[in-house]
């Protein structure tokens, strides 16, 4: 196991990497994408081999946790084999994935066998019509079947991710919690972030704060503040009525989580993003393709890029586009 560590200029240890494996998706969620998205041409996206080389270098530099994301990671051909290779890297503690769940019905068991440890599944509504409206193309029954397949395959503490939007799904919060309790899932409620220009709705008008979510939950459950943390943006609570599940909140607007940030992202174009809310980045694809078979060059570029990691993000609640990247390009 590597004893090297990545450190930024604020002495934050960076040991968690989110790798995007595609910018494409079978859904078009209204907060994430425009309806008519243009996706990247093939030659600009990393090959599976290049993604694996990135994972190797990060793990050699002390990365303990990798999350595969996108776009929708499960529509990338070869994803199960990529998981198998990355999960086997010595020193990596946890390989996880964030998915919309649409392909889990057939892929949950092979992914579990390949060594994937944990899943986050996005679920914003339990009403089939509303689910279709929010995802534009999604089939709720398929996603629920996917979640059940994940439980049956052996995944534990799968986490639901729910972006809450005023007037769209805020009245479903306690139903989603009931769903999580019934299936023994954790659940995290997310404030919408201003990533990419969208015209479907006003992000300012649909803003629903985590405090408002907690007020609604408190009408039906007893929330207990918990000190648990993953060094990330989530703050966790437990329910007196169902203490086995965790209820998390990601509140980039109302809670600044930057001081303990331990993560970076790599887009499917091989751009290392040092912060979700800023444009600071380094081009790792140029190194991968310019110096094939020279992992020390890649490692040096990653170490050097840590100097670029800014101290904090600066999201504001208005409709100005503060980060031009869409979330599917960022690797959520
Ligand atoms: N397709 C997968 C999925 O939906 O889980 C993985 C990628 S998606 C970009 C990752 C997460 O980002 C999802 O949970 C999604 O709800 C969230 N997300 C996308 N756009 C967002 C936005 N503008 N604000 C907050 N969360 C967003
Ligand atoms: Fe696709 Fe995930 Fe974005 Fe929805 S949130 S459009 S499922 S990438």
mmCIF file of N, CA and C in Angstrom, residues 194-197 265 267 269 271-283 305 308-310 312-315 321-327 329-330:
data_model
loop_
_atom_site.group_PDB
_atom_site.id
_atom_site.type_symbol
_atom_site.label_atom_id
_atom_site.label_comp_id
_atom_site.label_asym_id
_atom_site.label_seq_id
_atom_site.Cartn_x
_atom_site.Cartn_y
_atom_site.Cartn_z
ATOM 1 N N UNK A 194 -25.982 25.722 -8.904
ATOM 2 C CA UNK A 194 -26.029 26.482 -10.164
ATOM 3 C C UNK A 194 -24.965 26.039 -11.159
ATOM 4 N N UNK A 195 -25.058 24.780 -11.612
ATOM 5 C CA UNK A 195 -24.061 24.269 -12.557
ATOM 6 C C UNK A 195 -24.680 24.181 -13.947
ATOM 7 N N UNK A 196 -24.237 25.006 -14.865
ATOM 8 C CA UNK A 196 -24.751 24.973 -16.238
ATOM 9 C C UNK A 196 -26.008 25.820 -16.388
ATOM 10 N N UNK A 197 -26.195 26.368 -17.605
ATOM 11 C CA UNK A 197 -27.363 27.219 -17.880
ATOM 12 C C UNK A 197 -28.548 26.354 -18.282
ATOM 13 N N UNK A 265 -12.112 15.882 -8.629
ATOM 14 C CA UNK A 265 -12.867 15.177 -9.663
ATOM 15 C C UNK A 265 -12.053 15.128 -10.945
ATOM 16 N N UNK A 267 -12.966 14.827 -15.041
ATOM 17 C CA UNK A 267 -14.028 14.720 -16.037
ATOM 18 C C UNK A 267 -13.669 13.629 -17.029
ATOM 19 N N UNK A 269 -13.201 13.982 -19.981
ATOM 20 C CA UNK A 269 -12.190 14.508 -20.910
ATOM 21 C C UNK A 269 -10.806 14.512 -20.266
ATOM 22 N N UNK A 271 -9.968 16.123 -17.471
ATOM 23 C CA UNK A 271 -9.641 17.391 -16.832
ATOM 24 C C UNK A 271 -9.789 17.214 -15.326
ATOM 25 N N UNK A 272 -8.730 17.461 -14.596
ATOM 26 C CA UNK A 272 -8.760 17.348 -13.137
ATOM 27 C C UNK A 272 -9.365 18.632 -12.575
ATOM 28 N N UNK A 273 -10.528 18.502 -11.925
ATOM 29 C CA UNK A 273 -11.202 19.672 -11.344
ATOM 30 C C UNK A 273 -10.900 19.690 -9.858
ATOM 31 N N UNK A 274 -10.360 20.802 -9.418
ATOM 32 C CA UNK A 274 -9.938 20.870 -8.028
ATOM 33 C C UNK A 274 -11.074 21.238 -7.090
ATOM 34 N N UNK A 275 -12.166 21.817 -7.649
ATOM 35 C CA UNK A 275 -13.283 22.244 -6.797
ATOM 36 C C UNK A 275 -14.554 22.238 -7.634
ATOM 37 N N UNK A 276 -15.640 21.719 -7.050
ATOM 38 C CA UNK A 276 -16.916 21.640 -7.771
ATOM 39 C C UNK A 276 -17.398 23.021 -8.203
ATOM 40 N N UNK A 277 -17.160 24.013 -7.364
ATOM 41 C CA UNK A 277 -17.734 25.335 -7.611
ATOM 42 C C UNK A 277 -16.779 26.321 -8.260
ATOM 43 N N UNK A 278 -15.665 25.850 -8.779
ATOM 44 C CA UNK A 278 -14.710 26.750 -9.426
ATOM 45 C C UNK A 278 -14.182 26.107 -10.703
ATOM 46 N N UNK A 279 -13.529 26.902 -11.522
ATOM 47 C CA UNK A 279 -13.048 26.380 -12.800
ATOM 48 C C UNK A 279 -11.585 25.916 -12.751
ATOM 49 N N UNK A 280 -10.922 26.003 -11.613
ATOM 50 C CA UNK A 280 -9.509 25.610 -11.540
ATOM 51 C C UNK A 280 -9.349 24.153 -11.981
ATOM 52 N N UNK A 281 -8.447 23.931 -12.942
ATOM 53 C CA UNK A 281 -8.335 22.560 -13.443
ATOM 54 C C UNK A 281 -6.966 22.319 -14.078
ATOM 55 N N UNK A 282 -6.680 21.041 -14.331
ATOM 56 C CA UNK A 282 -5.434 20.664 -15.014
ATOM 57 C C UNK A 282 -5.772 19.592 -16.047
ATOM 58 N N UNK A 283 -5.091 19.637 -17.179
ATOM 59 C CA UNK A 283 -5.404 18.737 -18.297
ATOM 60 C C UNK A 283 -4.586 17.448 -18.185
ATOM 61 N N UNK A 305 -0.858 19.862 -9.535
ATOM 62 C CA UNK A 305 -2.189 20.488 -9.635
ATOM 63 C C UNK A 305 -2.783 20.785 -8.265
ATOM 64 N N UNK A 308 -3.408 24.206 -7.128
ATOM 65 C CA UNK A 308 -4.496 25.004 -7.712
ATOM 66 C C UNK A 308 -5.799 24.886 -6.928
ATOM 67 N N UNK A 309 -5.839 23.962 -5.979
ATOM 68 C CA UNK A 309 -7.128 23.749 -5.290
ATOM 69 C C UNK A 309 -7.482 24.986 -4.472
ATOM 70 N N UNK A 310 -8.620 25.623 -4.805
ATOM 71 C CA UNK A 310 -8.968 26.845 -4.092
ATOM 72 C C UNK A 310 -9.518 26.530 -2.704
ATOM 73 N N UNK A 312 -12.274 27.665 -1.202
ATOM 74 C CA UNK A 312 -13.714 27.451 -1.049
ATOM 75 C C UNK A 312 -14.465 27.731 -2.340
ATOM 76 N N UNK A 313 -15.709 27.193 -2.381
ATOM 77 C CA UNK A 313 -16.598 27.515 -3.487
ATOM 78 C C UNK A 313 -17.409 28.746 -3.107
ATOM 79 N N UNK A 314 -18.056 29.345 -4.097
ATOM 80 C CA UNK A 314 -18.820 30.564 -3.821
ATOM 81 C C UNK A 314 -20.180 30.509 -4.485
ATOM 82 N N UNK A 315 -20.969 29.471 -4.187
ATOM 83 C CA UNK A 315 -22.294 29.400 -4.799
ATOM 84 C C UNK A 315 -23.214 30.463 -4.217
ATOM 85 N N UNK A 321 -25.375 32.172 -14.056
ATOM 86 C CA UNK A 321 -24.637 30.916 -14.182
ATOM 87 C C UNK A 321 -23.255 31.147 -13.600
ATOM 88 N N UNK A 322 -22.965 30.478 -12.490
ATOM 89 C CA UNK A 322 -21.670 30.737 -11.863
ATOM 90 C C UNK A 322 -20.604 29.766 -12.325
ATOM 91 N N UNK A 323 -21.048 28.582 -12.714
ATOM 92 C CA UNK A 323 -20.114 27.610 -13.268
ATOM 93 C C UNK A 323 -20.739 27.132 -14.566
ATOM 94 N N UNK A 324 -20.016 27.286 -15.669
ATOM 95 C CA UNK A 324 -20.626 26.996 -16.961
ATOM 96 C C UNK A 324 -20.780 25.503 -17.240
ATOM 97 N N UNK A 325 -20.012 24.685 -16.519
ATOM 98 C CA UNK A 325 -20.119 23.243 -16.705
ATOM 99 C C UNK A 325 -21.457 22.735 -16.191
ATOM 100 N N UNK A 326 -22.099 21.843 -16.942
ATOM 101 C CA UNK A 326 -23.245 21.116 -16.427
ATOM 102 C C UNK A 326 -22.733 20.028 -15.495
ATOM 103 N N UNK A 327 -23.658 19.559 -14.609
ATOM 104 C CA UNK A 327 -23.250 18.529 -13.654
ATOM 105 C C UNK A 327 -22.821 17.244 -14.377
ATOM 106 N N UNK A 329 -21.154 17.037 -16.969
ATOM 107 C CA UNK A 329 -19.772 17.236 -17.432
ATOM 108 C C UNK A 329 -18.807 17.226 -16.254
ATOM 109 N N UNK A 330 -19.342 17.581 -15.090
ATOM 110 C CA UNK A 330 -18.493 17.744 -13.914
ATOM 111 C C UNK A 330 -18.189 16.398 -13.278
#
